[in-house]
Coordinates of C-alpha atoms in Angstrom, one line a residue:
S1 CA 9.0 9.1 13.2
G2 CA 11.2 10.5 16.0
L3 CA 11.4 7.1 17.7
R4 CA 12.2 5.5 14.4
R5 CA 15.1 7.9 14.0
L6 CA 16.3 7.0 17.5
V7 CA 16.1 3.3 16.6
A8 CA 18.0 3.8 13.4
L9 CA 20.8 5.7 15.3
Q10 CA 21.2 2.7 17.7
L11 CA 21.5 0.3 14.7
R12 CA 23.9 2.0 12.3
E13 CA 25.8 -1.1 11.2
P14 CA 22.9 -3.5 10.9
L15 CA 21.0 -0.9 8.9
K16 CA 23.9 -0.5 6.5
Y17 CA 24.0 -4.2 6.0
L18 CA 20.2 -4.4 5.5
E19 CA 20.1 -1.5 3.1
K20 CA 22.7 -3.3 0.8
N21 CA 20.9 -6.6 1.1
I22 CA 17.2 -6.1 0.5
P23 CA 16.2 -9.1 -1.6
D24 CA 15.3 -8.4 -5.3
L25 CA 15.5 -4.6 -4.8
Q26 CA 16.9 -4.0 -8.4
K27 CA 14.0 -6.0 -9.9
M28 CA 11.4 -4.3 -7.7
A29 CA 12.9 -0.9 -8.6
A30 CA 12.3 -1.5 -12.3
A31 CA 8.5 -2.1 -11.5
Y32 CA 8.4 0.9 -9.3
M33 CA 10.0 3.2 -11.8
A34 CA 6.7 5.0 -12.7
L35 CA 6.2 5.9 -9.0
G36 CA 9.8 6.8 -7.9
T37 CA 13.4 5.8 -7.6
L38 CA 15.2 2.8 -6.1
E39 CA 16.2 4.9 -3.2
D40 CA 12.5 5.8 -2.5
L41 CA 11.6 2.2 -2.5
R42 CA 14.5 1.2 -0.3
E43 CA 13.7 3.9 2.3
Q44 CA 10.2 2.8 2.5
I45 CA 11.0 -0.9 3.0
V46 CA 13.5 0.0 5.8
E47 CA 11.0 2.3 7.4
V48 CA 8.3 -0.4 7.6
A49 CA 10.7 -3.0 8.7
L50 CA 11.9 -0.7 11.6
D51 CA 8.3 0.0 12.6
R52 CA 7.3 -3.7 12.6
A53 CA 10.4 -4.8 14.4
F54 CA 10.7 -2.1 17.0
L55 CA 7.7 0.1 17.2
G56 CA 4.6 -2.0 17.9
D57 CA 1.9 -0.7 20.3
P58 CA 2.4 0.4 23.0
L59 CA 5.4 2.5 22.1
P60 CA 8.3 2.6 24.5
T61 CA 8.1 5.7 26.8
D62 CA 11.3 5.6 28.8
A63 CA 14.9 4.6 28.4
A64 CA 14.6 1.1 29.8
A65 CA 11.6 0.2 27.6
F66 CA 13.4 1.6 24.6
K67 CA 16.5 -0.4 25.4
A68 CA 14.4 -3.6 25.8
R69 CA 12.7 -3.0 22.5
I70 CA 16.1 -2.5 20.7
E71 CA 17.4 -5.9 22.0
E72 CA 14.1 -7.6 21.3
G73 CA 13.9 -6.3 17.7
R74 CA 17.5 -6.5 16.6
T75 CA 17.5 -10.3 16.2
R76 CA 14.4 -10.3 13.9
L77 CA 15.1 -7.2 11.8
N78 CA 16.4 -8.9 8.7
L79 CA 13.7 -11.5 8.7
I80 CA 11.0 -8.9 8.9
A81 CA 12.7 -6.7 6.2
A82 CA 12.7 -9.8 3.9
E83 CA 9.0 -10.2 4.6
V84 CA 8.3 -6.5 3.9
A85 CA 10.3 -6.7 0.6
R86 CA 8.4 -9.8 -0.4
Q87 CA 5.2 -7.9 0.1
A88 CA 6.4 -4.9 -1.9
G89 CA 7.3 -7.2 -4.7
T90 CA 4.0 -8.9 -4.8
V91 CA 2.2 -5.6 -4.9
L92 CA 4.4 -4.3 -7.7
V93 CA 3.9 -7.3 -9.8
E94 CA 0.1 -7.0 -9.6
L95 CA 0.3 -3.2 -10.1
A96 CA 2.2 -3.7 -13.3
A97 CA -0.3 -6.3 -14.5
A98 CA -3.3 -4.0 -13.8
Q99 CA -1.5 -1.0 -15.5
R100 CA -0.8 -3.1 -18.5
K101 CA -4.3 -4.5 -18.7
L102 CA -5.7 -1.0 -18.5
K103 CA -3.5 0.2 -21.3
D104 CA -4.2 -2.8 -23.6
S105 CA -8.0 -2.9 -22.9
K106 CA -8.7 0.7 -23.9
P107 CA -12.0 0.7 -21.9
P108 CA -14.5 3.6 -22.2
R109 CA -13.3 6.9 -20.7
E110 CA -15.5 6.7 -17.6
V111 CA -14.1 3.3 -16.6
A112 CA -10.6 4.3 -17.5
D113 CA -10.8 7.4 -15.2
D114 CA -12.4 5.3 -12.4
I115 CA -9.6 2.7 -12.5
T116 CA -6.9 5.3 -12.9
A117 CA -8.1 7.1 -9.8
Q118 CA -8.4 3.7 -7.9
L119 CA -4.8 2.8 -8.9
Q120 CA -3.5 6.2 -7.6
R121 CA -5.3 5.7 -4.3
L122 CA -4.0 2.1 -3.9
C123 CA -0.5 2.7 -5.0
P124 CA 0.8 6.3 -4.6
K125 CA 4.5 6.9 -4.4
R126 CA 4.8 6.0 -0.7
F127 CA 2.3 3.1 -0.7
M128 CA 4.5 0.8 1.3
A129 CA 5.0 3.4 4.2
Q130 CA 1.5 4.9 4.0
T131 CA -0.6 1.8 3.9
D132 CA -1.3 0.0 7.2
W133 CA 0.4 -3.5 7.3
A134 CA -2.9 -5.4 7.6
A135 CA -4.4 -3.5 4.5
L136 CA -1.1 -4.0 2.6
Q137 CA -1.8 -7.7 2.6
H138 CA -5.0 -7.1 0.5
L139 CA -3.5 -4.8 -2.1
P140 CA -2.5 -7.6 -4.5
R141 CA -6.1 -8.9 -4.4
Y142 CA -7.5 -5.5 -5.1
L143 CA -5.2 -5.1 -8.1
K144 CA -6.0 -8.6 -9.4
A145 CA -9.7 -7.6 -9.2
I146 CA -9.0 -4.6 -11.6
V147 CA -7.7 -7.1 -14.2
L148 CA -10.8 -9.2 -13.7
R149 CA -13.0 -6.2 -14.0
L150 CA -11.5 -5.4 -17.4
D151 CA -11.8 -9.0 -18.6
K152 CA -15.6 -8.9 -17.6
L153 CA -16.1 -5.5 -19.1
R154 CA -15.6 -6.8 -22.6
A155 CA -18.3 -9.4 -22.3
D156 CA -20.8 -7.1 -20.6
P157 CA -20.2 -3.4 -20.7
A158 CA -23.7 -2.6 -19.4
R159 CA -23.1 -4.5 -16.2
D160 CA -20.0 -2.4 -15.4
V161 CA -22.0 0.9 -16.0
S162 CA -24.7 -0.1 -13.6
R163 CA -22.3 -1.3 -10.9
L164 CA -20.3 1.9 -11.2
A165 CA -23.5 3.9 -10.7
E166 CA -24.2 1.9 -7.5
L167 CA -20.6 2.6 -6.2
R168 CA -20.2 6.3 -7.2
P169 CA -22.5 7.9 -4.5
L170 CA -20.8 5.8 -1.7
E171 CA -17.4 6.8 -2.9
Q172 CA -18.2 10.5 -3.4
R173 CA -19.5 10.7 0.3
W174 CA -16.2 9.3 1.4
L175 CA -14.1 11.6 -0.8
R176 CA -16.0 14.6 0.4
R177 CA -15.5 13.7 4.1
V178 CA -11.8 13.0 3.6
A179 CA -11.5 16.4 1.9
E180 CA -13.3 18.1 4.9
L181 CA -10.8 16.5 7.3
K182 CA -7.8 18.1 5.5
G183 CA -5.5 15.2 6.1
A184 CA -6.5 14.6 9.8
Q185 CA -6.5 10.8 10.7
H186 CA -9.8 9.1 11.2
A187 CA -10.0 5.4 12.0
R188 CA -13.6 4.9 11.0
L189 CA -13.0 6.6 7.7
D190 CA -10.0 4.4 7.0
E191 CA -12.2 1.3 7.7
Y192 CA -14.8 2.7 5.3
R193 CA -12.1 3.3 2.7
W194 CA -11.1 -0.4 2.7
L195 CA -14.8 -1.5 2.8
L196 CA -15.2 0.4 -0.5
E197 CA -12.3 -1.6 -1.9
E198 CA -14.0 -4.9 -0.8
L199 CA -17.2 -3.6 -2.4
R200 CA -15.4 -3.0 -5.6
V201 CA -14.1 -6.6 -5.6
S202 CA -17.6 -8.1 -5.2
L203 CA -19.3 -5.6 -7.6
F204 CA -16.8 -5.8 -10.5
A205 CA -14.7 -9.0 -10.1

């Protein structure tokens, strides 16, 4: 985050322009309203765009490498920001559809609680900034799978109950381990987290 701040200081004017010209920001902010403000969303889109344009691994470690990175990223910043904004828009459309479906379907309490917890994990307030870019590409699919699950639930509630019983122990082990780590990063646990989402897709959708 310190490097990101240094990049931002080098790019005052281009950033001002970018902040004013994020495509469809007003429309996305309306869909984001339950999570946060337009400013929160704008800030995250800019943050992810800066990371993707300037702060790929390996990070620059001296003045010359930093200067080269600024020159290299400057030309593609707006294109990358447009791509980040598009991805945010896609996720927010699918999130709204899943939330609407959950509300309209009125599923049994256990299913409603499970899906609500899943939605909170997939799309917290800072989901754009907190979710790895590769994983972010899959969020719309995970959200679509929630809608499909609720469609299938109507036809066969017993199937959902048995699949949930299969998933629960795996998910609880993961939640316990995450709690033990008290916020420390763990690459294998992250991988396991996304594998659980893939398992949800195949079990329910």
